[in-house]
Tab-separated table of C-alpha atoms in Angstrom:
chain	number	residue	atom	x	y	z
A	988	UNK	CA	167.301	57.863	116.372
A	989	UNK	CA	165.065	57.806	113.202
A	990	UNK	CA	168.381	56.387	111.546
A	991	UNK	CA	168.875	53.776	113.961
A	992	UNK	CA	165.410	52.423	113.605
A	993	UNK	CA	165.172	53.182	109.833
A	994	UNK	CA	164.888	49.699	107.353
A	995	UNK	CA	168.199	50.313	105.852
A	996	UNK	CA	169.705	50.270	109.215
A	997	UNK	CA	168.373	47.263	110.377
A	998	UNK	CA	169.276	45.591	107.045
A	999	UNK	CA	172.839	46.578	107.312
A	1000	UNK	CA	172.668	45.001	110.913
A	1001	UNK	CA	171.363	41.654	109.465
A	1002	UNK	CA	174.080	41.744	106.854
A	1003	UNK	CA	176.772	42.211	109.477
A	1004	UNK	CA	175.723	39.405	111.084
A	1005	UNK	CA	175.287	37.112	108.526
A	1006	UNK	CA	178.799	38.027	107.395
A	1007	UNK	CA	180.442	37.697	110.766
A	1008	UNK	CA	178.603	33.939	110.748
A	1009	UNK	CA	180.656	33.585	107.445
A	1010	UNK	CA	183.815	34.764	108.808
A	1011	UNK	CA	183.595	32.642	111.701
A	1012	UNK	CA	182.786	29.468	109.318
A	1013	UNK	CA	186.006	30.585	107.741
A	1014	UNK	CA	187.988	30.400	110.824
A	1015	UNK	CA	186.491	27.009	111.426
A	1016	UNK	CA	187.779	25.859	107.914
A	1017	UNK	CA	184.529	25.346	106.601
A	1018	UNK	CA	184.203	28.499	103.914
A	1019	UNK	CA	186.949	28.434	101.863
A	1020	UNK	CA	189.218	31.698	101.863
A	1021	UNK	CA	188.308	32.616	98.135
A	1022	UNK	CA	184.709	32.099	98.876
A	1023	UNK	CA	184.953	34.167	101.906
A	1024	UNK	CA	186.673	37.239	99.759
A	1025	UNK	CA	183.775	37.340	97.447
A	1026	UNK	CA	181.300	36.937	100.523
A	1027	UNK	CA	182.702	40.115	101.718
A	1028	UNK	CA	181.273	42.211	98.815
A	1029	UNK	CA	177.999	40.867	99.403
A	1030	UNK	CA	175.059	43.532	99.312
A	1031	UNK	CA	171.324	43.176	99.894
A	1032	UNK	CA	168.786	44.891	97.534
A	1033	UNK	CA	166.116	46.384	99.641
A	1034	UNK	CA	163.487	46.543	96.292
A	1035	UNK	CA	164.119	42.968	95.113
A	1036	UNK	CA	163.615	41.977	98.631
A	1037	UNK	CA	160.243	43.548	98.680
A	1038	UNK	CA	159.561	41.773	95.389
A	1039	UNK	CA	160.697	38.433	96.790
A	1040	UNK	CA	158.760	38.981	100.108
A	1041	UNK	CA	155.350	39.324	98.108
A	1042	UNK	CA	155.777	35.654	97.387
A	1043	UNK	CA	157.797	34.097	100.472
A	1044	UNK	CA	155.943	36.247	102.949
A	1045	UNK	CA	159.287	35.926	105.099
A	1046	UNK	CA	161.588	38.850	105.457
A	1047	UNK	CA	164.517	36.772	106.100
A	1048	UNK	CA	164.221	34.692	103.291
A	1049	UNK	CA	163.606	37.646	101.095
A	1050	UNK	CA	166.655	39.238	102.466
A	1051	UNK	CA	168.908	36.304	101.906
A	1052	UNK	CA	167.595	35.821	98.505
A	1053	UNK	CA	168.066	39.380	97.520
A	1054	UNK	CA	171.715	38.987	98.288
A	1055	UNK	CA	172.259	35.369	96.546
A	1056	UNK	CA	170.641	36.156	93.298
A	1057	UNK	CA	173.359	38.322	92.495
A	1058	UNK	CA	176.335	35.993	93.445
A	1059	UNK	CA	177.821	32.653	92.415
A	1060	UNK	CA	178.261	29.386	94.272
A	1061	UNK	CA	179.974	31.385	97.381
A	1062	UNK	CA	176.242	32.419	98.435
A	1063	UNK	CA	175.298	28.887	99.536
A	1064	UNK	CA	177.252	29.669	102.941
A	1065	UNK	CA	174.965	32.676	103.905
A	1066	UNK	CA	172.533	31.639	106.536
A	1067	UNK	CA	174.550	28.608	107.174
A	1068	UNK	CA	173.248	26.565	110.048
A	1069	UNK	CA	171.377	29.403	111.417
A	1070	UNK	CA	167.469	29.958	112.111
A	1071	UNK	CA	165.999	33.316	111.490
A	1072	UNK	CA	166.272	34.783	114.845
A	1073	UNK	CA	170.024	34.190	115.022
A	1074	UNK	CA	170.209	36.974	112.652
A	1075	UNK	CA	167.088	39.013	114.026
A	1076	UNK	CA	167.792	38.876	117.401
A	1077	UNK	CA	171.391	39.691	117.339
A	1078	UNK	CA	170.772	42.420	114.798
A	1079	UNK	CA	168.142	43.747	116.945
A	1080	UNK	CA	170.574	44.027	119.936
A	1081	UNK	CA	172.731	45.863	117.522
A	1082	UNK	CA	170.375	48.571	117.116
A	1083	UNK	CA	169.414	48.728	120.577
A	1084	UNK	CA	172.980	49.372	121.486
A	1085	UNK	CA	173.198	52.414	119.020
A	1086	UNK	CA	169.986	53.651	120.229
A	1087	UNK	CA	171.412	53.518	123.749
A	1088	UNK	CA	174.014	55.568	122.701
A	1089	UNK	CA	171.673	58.516	121.847
A	1090	UNK	CA	169.606	58.264	124.794
A	1091	UNK	CA	172.777	58.313	127.221
A	1092	UNK	CA	173.707	61.368	125.304
A	1093	UNK	CA	170.423	62.995	125.686
A	1094	UNK	CA	170.410	61.966	129.536
A	1095	UNK	CA	173.577	63.465	130.173
A	1096	UNK	CA	172.819	66.736	128.774
A	1097	UNK	CA	169.443	66.683	131.095
A	1098	UNK	CA	171.464	66.088	133.897
A	1099	UNK	CA	174.301	68.601	133.008
A	1100	UNK	CA	171.138	71.145	132.833
A	1101	UNK	CA	170.002	70.462	136.217
A	1102	UNK	CA	173.216	70.437	137.738
A	1103	UNK	CA	173.553	73.841	136.610
A	1104	UNK	CA	170.344	75.161	137.710
A	1105	UNK	CA	170.480	73.218	140.983
A	1106	UNK	CA	173.705	75.470	141.787
A	1107	UNK	CA	172.543	78.583	140.578
A	1108	UNK	CA	169.188	78.564	142.859
A	1109	UNK	CA	170.688	76.590	145.653
A	1110	UNK	CA	169.763	79.298	147.861
A	1111	UNK	CA	166.433	80.222	146.067
A	1112	UNK	CA	163.895	80.622	148.751
A	1113	UNK	CA	160.922	79.021	148.101
A	1114	UNK	CA	157.999	77.164	149.532
A	1115	UNK	CA	157.779	73.553	150.234
A	1116	UNK	CA	154.408	72.088	149.797
A	1117	UNK	CA	152.923	68.818	151.156
A	1118	UNK	CA	149.366	67.516	149.718
A	1119	UNK	CA	149.605	70.767	147.795
A	1120	UNK	CA	149.619	72.789	150.957
A	1121	UNK	CA	152.243	74.998	152.226
A	1122	UNK	CA	154.501	73.248	154.490
A	1123	UNK	CA	157.661	74.835	155.085
A	1124	UNK	CA	160.379	76.936	153.161
A	1125	UNK	CA	163.166	75.109	151.363
A	1126	UNK	CA	165.028	76.192	147.834
A	1127	UNK	CA	164.745	75.852	144.448
A	1128	UNK	CA	168.019	74.238	144.101
A	1129	UNK	CA	167.142	71.528	146.701
A	1130	UNK	CA	164.063	70.431	144.530
A	1131	UNK	CA	166.496	70.713	141.182
A	1132	UNK	CA	169.399	68.805	143.027
A	1133	UNK	CA	166.775	66.030	143.944
A	1134	UNK	CA	165.687	65.957	140.368
A	1135	UNK	CA	169.542	65.462	139.558
A	1136	UNK	CA	170.120	62.747	141.826
A	1137	UNK	CA	166.749	60.894	140.558
A	1138	UNK	CA	168.103	61.108	136.954
A	1139	UNK	CA	171.297	60.026	137.681
A	1140	UNK	CA	169.939	56.885	139.180
A	1141	UNK	CA	167.958	56.593	136.096
A	1142	UNK	CA	171.223	56.627	134.029
A	1143	UNK	CA	172.642	53.886	135.945
A	1144	UNK	CA	169.619	51.710	135.075
A	1145	UNK	CA	169.656	52.553	131.701
A	1146	UNK	CA	173.340	51.424	131.459
A	1147	UNK	CA	172.706	48.377	133.142
A	1148	UNK	CA	169.753	47.777	131.046
A	1149	UNK	CA	171.679	48.097	127.689
A	1150	UNK	CA	174.390	45.827	128.979
A	1151	UNK	CA	171.791	43.299	129.538
A	1152	UNK	CA	170.649	43.622	125.893
A	1153	UNK	CA	174.474	43.588	124.823
A	1154	UNK	CA	174.009	39.911	123.777
A	1155	UNK	CA	174.008	37.849	120.672
A	1156	UNK	CA	173.109	34.389	119.952
A	1157	UNK	CA	173.806	32.198	116.831
A	1158	UNK	CA	172.718	28.645	118.184
A	1159	UNK	CA	170.345	27.290	115.705
A	1160	UNK	CA	166.649	26.435	115.320
A	1161	UNK	CA	165.912	25.513	118.997
A	1162	UNK	CA	169.503	26.912	120.627
A	1163	UNK	CA	171.057	23.208	120.850
A	1164	UNK	CA	173.903	24.400	118.493
A	1165	UNK	CA	173.045	21.185	116.537
A	1166	UNK	CA	173.724	23.044	113.171
A	1167	UNK	CA	176.066	25.532	114.389
A	1168	UNK	CA	178.704	24.916	117.315
A	1169	UNK	CA	179.352	27.303	120.146
A	1170	UNK	CA	182.723	28.088	118.856
A	1171	UNK	CA	181.084	29.985	115.889
A	1172	UNK	CA	178.662	31.837	118.130
A	1173	UNK	CA	181.476	32.774	120.279
A	1174	UNK	CA	183.568	34.187	117.348
A	1175	UNK	CA	180.657	36.199	115.938
A	1176	UNK	CA	179.658	37.700	119.128
A	1177	UNK	CA	183.392	38.572	119.579
A	1178	UNK	CA	183.660	40.277	116.243
A	1179	UNK	CA	180.078	42.035	116.736
A	1180	UNK	CA	181.309	43.413	120.063
A	1181	UNK	CA	178.468	41.575	121.965
A	1182	UNK	CA	178.490	39.097	124.703
A	1183	UNK	CA	177.064	35.522	124.138
A	1184	UNK	CA	173.874	34.890	125.513
A	1185	UNK	CA	174.795	31.809	127.736
A	1186	UNK	CA	171.699	29.948	126.796
A	1187	UNK	CA	168.827	30.510	124.164
A	1188	UNK	CA	166.230	28.880	122.546
A	1189	UNK	CA	165.274	29.940	119.335
A	1190	UNK	CA	165.346	33.769	120.433
A	1191	UNK	CA	167.307	35.878	122.936
A	1192	UNK	CA	164.770	35.653	126.109
A	1193	UNK	CA	162.598	38.583	126.236
A	1194	UNK	CA	162.870	39.486	130.088
A	1195	UNK	CA	166.149	41.235	128.718
A	1196	UNK	CA	163.853	43.521	126.141
A	1197	UNK	CA	161.284	44.125	129.082
A	1198	UNK	CA	163.963	45.215	131.168
A	1199	UNK	CA	165.086	47.607	128.709
A	1200	UNK	CA	161.578	49.055	127.674
A	1201	UNK	CA	160.660	49.236	131.525
A	1202	UNK	CA	163.662	51.307	132.156
A	1203	UNK	CA	162.840	53.656	129.170
A	1204	UNK	CA	159.195	54.198	130.768
A	1205	UNK	CA	160.715	54.470	134.411
A	1206	UNK	CA	163.045	57.090	132.925
A	1207	UNK	CA	159.618	58.626	131.432
A	1208	UNK	CA	158.074	58.634	134.816
A	1209	UNK	CA	160.655	60.682	136.360
A	1210	UNK	CA	160.524	63.085	133.297
A	1211	UNK	CA	156.659	63.097	133.921
A	1212	UNK	CA	157.107	63.785	137.600
A	1213	UNK	CA	159.434	66.885	137.129
A	1214	UNK	CA	157.139	68.239	134.115
A	1215	UNK	CA	154.068	67.710	136.644
A	1216	UNK	CA	155.708	69.828	139.297
A	1217	UNK	CA	156.662	72.477	136.545
A	1218	UNK	CA	153.294	72.591	135.428
A	1219	UNK	CA	151.941	72.958	138.638
A	1220	UNK	CA	154.382	75.863	139.611
A	1221	UNK	CA	153.405	77.920	136.270
A	1222	UNK	CA	149.866	78.075	137.352
A	1223	UNK	CA	148.697	81.706	137.661
A	1224	UNK	CA	147.920	81.611	141.172
A	1225	UNK	CA	151.108	80.429	141.772
A	1226	UNK	CA	153.588	81.528	139.148
A	1227	UNK	CA	157.121	80.736	140.756
A	1228	UNK	CA	158.192	78.789	137.541
A	1229	UNK	CA	157.466	79.170	133.835
A	1230	UNK	CA	158.605	77.071	130.766
A	1231	UNK	CA	160.501	79.007	127.955
A	1232	UNK	CA	157.840	81.054	125.913
A	1233	UNK	CA	159.570	82.127	122.598
A	1234	UNK	CA	159.250	85.837	120.789
A	1235	UNK	CA	156.008	85.595	118.570
A	1236	UNK	CA	154.934	82.265	120.283
A	1237	UNK	CA	151.203	81.957	120.841
A	1238	UNK	CA	149.451	79.971	123.587
A	1239	UNK	CA	145.793	80.272	122.487
A	1240	UNK	CA	144.079	80.716	119.251
A	1241	UNK	CA	141.519	82.861	120.962
A	1242	UNK	CA	143.084	84.161	124.095
A	1243	UNK	CA	146.146	86.099	123.468
A	1244	UNK	CA	147.473	86.296	126.965
A	1245	UNK	CA	147.662	82.563	127.150
A	1246	UNK	CA	151.407	81.170	128.239
A	1247	UNK	CA	150.730	77.609	128.526
A	1248	UNK	CA	153.286	74.557	129.689
A	1249	UNK	CA	152.580	73.070	126.683
A	1250	UNK	CA	156.302	71.581	126.319
A	1251	UNK	CA	155.766	69.855	130.294
A	1252	UNK	CA	152.340	68.749	129.196
A	1253	UNK	CA	153.783	67.068	126.134
A	1254	UNK	CA	156.295	65.312	128.357
A	1255	UNK	CA	153.403	63.857	130.474
A	1256	UNK	CA	151.620	62.456	127.460
A	1257	UNK	CA	154.278	60.823	125.875
A	1258	UNK	CA	155.116	59.294	129.228
A	1259	UNK	CA	152.037	57.555	129.390
A	1260	UNK	CA	152.916	55.881	126.033
A	1261	UNK	CA	156.257	54.812	127.510
A	1262	UNK	CA	154.256	53.162	130.103
A	1263	UNK	CA	152.123	51.332	127.835
A	1264	UNK	CA	154.694	50.079	125.847
A	1265	UNK	CA	156.329	48.637	129.092
A	1266	UNK	CA	153.413	46.844	129.459
A	1267	UNK	CA	153.609	45.282	126.169
A	1268	UNK	CA	157.070	44.225	126.832
A	1269	UNK	CA	156.382	42.395	129.897
A	1270	UNK	CA	153.694	40.474	128.050
A	1271	UNK	CA	156.423	39.476	125.299
A	1272	UNK	CA	158.268	37.581	127.964
A	1273	UNK	CA	155.677	34.520	127.755
A	1274	UNK	CA	155.917	32.715	124.441
A	1275	UNK	CA	154.927	29.203	123.310
A	1276	UNK	CA	157.867	26.495	123.695
A	1277	UNK	CA	160.749	27.830	122.487
A	1278	UNK	CA	159.357	30.612	120.606
A	1279	UNK	CA	156.324	32.051	118.826
A	1280	UNK	CA	156.124	35.384	117.043
A	1281	UNK	CA	153.321	36.979	118.873
A	1282	UNK	CA	156.038	39.336	120.551
A	1283	UNK	CA	157.494	40.193	117.100
A	1284	UNK	CA	154.811	42.436	115.732
A	1285	UNK	CA	154.659	44.462	118.964
A	1286	UNK	CA	158.422	44.819	119.087
A	1287	UNK	CA	158.364	46.328	115.788
A	1288	UNK	CA	156.376	49.198	117.370
A	1289	UNK	CA	157.140	49.315	121.017
A	1290	UNK	CA	161.090	49.222	120.841
A	1291	UNK	CA	161.671	52.416	118.025
A	1292	UNK	CA	158.759	54.147	119.285
A	1293	UNK	CA	159.911	53.877	122.870
A	1294	UNK	CA	163.336	54.971	122.022
A	1295	UNK	CA	162.145	57.944	119.754
A	1296	UNK	CA	159.685	59.061	122.447
A	1297	UNK	CA	162.024	58.931	125.111
A	1298	UNK	CA	165.060	60.416	123.363
A	1299	UNK	CA	162.324	63.191	122.127
A	1300	UNK	CA	161.225	64.264	125.643
A	1301	UNK	CA	164.674	64.206	127.174
A	1302	UNK	CA	165.664	66.837	124.773
A	1303	UNK	CA	162.432	68.910	125.520
A	1304	UNK	CA	162.879	68.371	129.103
A	1305	UNK	CA	166.515	69.921	128.829
A	1306	UNK	CA	165.230	72.905	126.757
A	1307	UNK	CA	163.016	73.526	129.667
A	1308	UNK	CA	165.598	73.421	132.451
A	1309	UNK	CA	167.858	75.364	130.520
A	1310	UNK	CA	165.383	78.099	129.803
A	1311	UNK	CA	163.344	77.892	133.108
A	1312	UNK	CA	161.805	81.117	134.143
A	1313	UNK	CA	162.320	81.564	137.975
A	1314	UNK	CA	160.459	84.134	139.806
A	1315	UNK	CA	162.132	84.661	143.435
A	1316	UNK	CA	160.101	87.684	144.417
A	1317	UNK	CA	156.636	85.352	143.652
A	1318	UNK	CA	158.453	82.508	145.508
A	1319	UNK	CA	159.019	84.920	148.513
A	1320	UNK	CA	155.411	86.501	148.385
A	1321	UNK	CA	153.881	82.969	148.116
A	1322	UNK	CA	155.736	82.279	151.329
A	1323	UNK	CA	154.627	85.288	153.066
A	1324	UNK	CA	150.930	84.745	151.717
A	1325	UNK	CA	150.343	81.889	154.680
A	1326	UNK	CA	151.222	84.767	157.234
A	1327	UNK	CA	154.084	82.924	159.497
A	1328	UNK	CA	152.106	79.728	159.421
A	1329	UNK	CA	155.113	78.129	158.170
A	1330	UNK	CA	156.985	78.491	161.384
A	1331	UNK	CA	154.489	76.331	163.622
A	1332	UNK	CA	156.859	73.495	164.023
A	1333	UNK	CA	159.643	75.896	165.140
A	1334	UNK	CA	157.343	77.571	167.743
A	1335	UNK	CA	156.170	73.851	168.493
A	1336	UNK	CA	159.734	72.526	169.048
A	1337	UNK	CA	160.905	75.615	171.077
A	1338	UNK	CA	158.131	75.176	173.650
A	1339	UNK	CA	158.734	71.495	174.246
A	1340	UNK	CA	162.235	72.496	174.641
A	1341	UNK	CA	161.226	74.946	177.291
A	1342	UNK	CA	159.777	72.032	179.251
A	1343	UNK	CA	156.247	71.804	178.177
A	1344	UNK	CA	154.967	68.254	176.764
A	1345	UNK	CA	154.779	67.859	173.082
A	1346	UNK	CA	150.762	67.501	173.434
A	1347	UNK	CA	150.370	70.811	175.411
A	1348	UNK	CA	152.796	72.694	172.947
A	1349	UNK	CA	151.122	71.413	170.134
A	1350	UNK	CA	147.471	72.575	171.378
A	1351	UNK	CA	148.928	75.967	172.055
A	1352	UNK	CA	150.386	76.384	168.583
A	1353	UNK	CA	147.535	74.805	166.894
A	1354	UNK	CA	144.942	76.842	168.490
A	1355	UNK	CA	146.953	80.033	167.201
A	1356	UNK	CA	147.579	78.514	163.839
A	1357	UNK	CA	144.241	77.576	163.124
A	1358	UNK	CA	142.764	80.890	163.845
A	1359	UNK	CA	145.304	82.714	161.423
A	1360	UNK	CA	143.936	79.876	159.015
A	1361	UNK	CA	140.570	80.491	159.250
A	1362	UNK	CA	141.535	84.414	158.362
A	1363	UNK	CA	144.028	83.530	155.979
A	1364	UNK	CA	141.953	84.932	153.028
A	1365	UNK	CA	140.512	88.064	154.640
A	1366	UNK	CA	142.580	91.396	153.782
A	1367	UNK	CA	142.850	92.306	157.206
A	1368	UNK	CA	143.259	88.864	158.869
A	1369	UNK	CA	145.865	87.997	161.490
A	1370	UNK	CA	149.370	87.016	161.406
A	1371	UNK	CA	150.477	83.794	163.125
A	1372	UNK	CA	153.502	85.330	164.414
A	1373	UNK	CA	151.588	88.359	165.804
A	1374	UNK	CA	149.401	85.790	167.735
A	1375	UNK	CA	152.292	84.067	169.171
A	1376	UNK	CA	153.703	87.053	170.435
A	1377	UNK	CA	150.442	87.972	172.055
A	1378	UNK	CA	149.474	84.837	173.571
A	1379	UNK	CA	150.687	85.082	177.576
A	1380	UNK	CA	150.883	81.175	177.566
A	1381	UNK	CA	153.413	81.555	175.082
A	1382	UNK	CA	154.954	84.493	176.672
A	1383	UNK	CA	155.367	82.820	179.861
A	1384	UNK	CA	157.930	80.320	178.390
A	1385	UNK	CA	159.467	82.713	175.460
A	1386	UNK	CA	161.063	85.939	175.784
A	1387	UNK	CA	160.354	88.726	173.291
A	1388	UNK	CA	163.714	87.935	171.801
A	1389	UNK	CA	163.418	84.372	171.525
A	1390	UNK	CA	160.319	84.591	169.834
A	1391	UNK	CA	161.343	86.928	167.273
A	1392	UNK	CA	164.181	84.741	166.572
A	1393	UNK	CA	161.862	81.795	165.762
A	1394	UNK	CA	160.827	83.851	162.585
A	1395	UNK	CA	164.103	83.481	160.602
A	1396	UNK	CA	163.853	82.086	157.134
A	1397	UNK	CA	167.607	81.008	157.125
A	1398	UNK	CA	167.130	78.491	159.825
A	1399	UNK	CA	165.302	76.248	156.874
A	1400	UNK	CA	168.300	76.524	154.548
A	1401	UNK	CA	171.430	76.091	157.185
A	1402	UNK	CA	172.100	72.688	155.727
A	1403	UNK	CA	171.437	73.328	152.057
A	1404	UNK	CA	175.528	73.271	151.333
A	1405	UNK	CA	175.649	70.081	153.295
A	1406	UNK	CA	173.222	68.293	151.060
A	1407	UNK	CA	174.667	69.430	147.969
A	1408	UNK	CA	178.244	68.310	149.460
A	1409	UNK	CA	176.805	64.852	150.069
A	1410	UNK	CA	175.645	64.713	146.333
A	1411	UNK	CA	178.842	65.693	145.271
A	1412	UNK	CA	177.700	68.908	143.720
A	1413	UNK	CA	179.563	70.941	146.115
A	1414	UNK	CA	183.224	70.038	147.254
A	1415	UNK	CA	183.328	68.914	150.632
A	1416	UNK	CA	185.155	71.218	152.863
A	1417	UNK	CA	188.775	70.086	153.952
A	1418	UNK	CA	188.706	68.431	157.300
A	1419	UNK	CA	185.038	67.436	157.093
A	1420	UNK	CA	184.066	63.678	157.805
A	1421	UNK	CA	183.684	61.643	154.907
């Protein structure tokens, strides 16, 4: 990714655009074939470009001059009919395309790692939490499958954003084609593997760039969401998951026992940077008239930085998922720590099924649940299951065997396979409805 955004690669893209324009002019019969043969050997000189820039204070004129100084009369054909952004914006979109290929590769690796771990832990029972409080049991596989599904959507968004950016322009000073006909633009874009931006002024419109950068920020938001959950589940009081911790690694300069979720925290920090860059990208959409350059300085920072940051945190996330520490025994202990309260809805529904009104059933179950809740941290506190069994009102509706059947954790995991089949993570059984 550093290579994609390096100055040398940027200048190579500029030269590719300039030569593609010359080729198009040659095909139009404007540039003689002999001159075109010599133009194909054109090279820029970055050191000389810097020297010229000190006088011109214009990177494009310095770039063109660094090429033409070493050429003969054929040099006059370079930049024929163009404005700077014909070259700059088209070259930039070529860079974005290269960056996008790398981001998709990293995204695919992250998606694959989630797929593998979700299948591995499809049936690993853990507590589902809402508002940070025990709700009902689920599986770690479901949590990871949810992330897999989200990142898969994010991939679709990135593909769409990259397609929006896969355009070029060669339309002249304010986009009228007065100095360079549409036929030249079409030839150039075809040669470079780009689509033609249907209409431009002096730039390719920045809603495209905002779409791209906000998509990167949205992917970062998902990664932050996943990383935040891993951080939460790594807390000492919970300790159901743990990011990789290498042999000899240290977590603190003062406390040798520390194993901190620093990789996940790094993801969260850089996701904030991506969101800030997205704000800047949206502010770049509004420019004066047919263009100004208020967007240009910001883009030189936000485009490389956003691509580099997302590329980096995607690789970190994949590393975390592939090396994720999972502690099923701790997960089960945490489920049991709420002493059967997770079965409250099952008891409610069973009583309703036996003929009680929902309001009456809720009151009966909640009365027992709140008594258990009040004693939940006491060493000899009561268990919700025992309270229900000893409640004569409940006993009037449920037999001992019916009550015992309520307290079965497999009830909560009976449709896990169906969910995985719906997502395409498991094959759908033959004969099942599509």
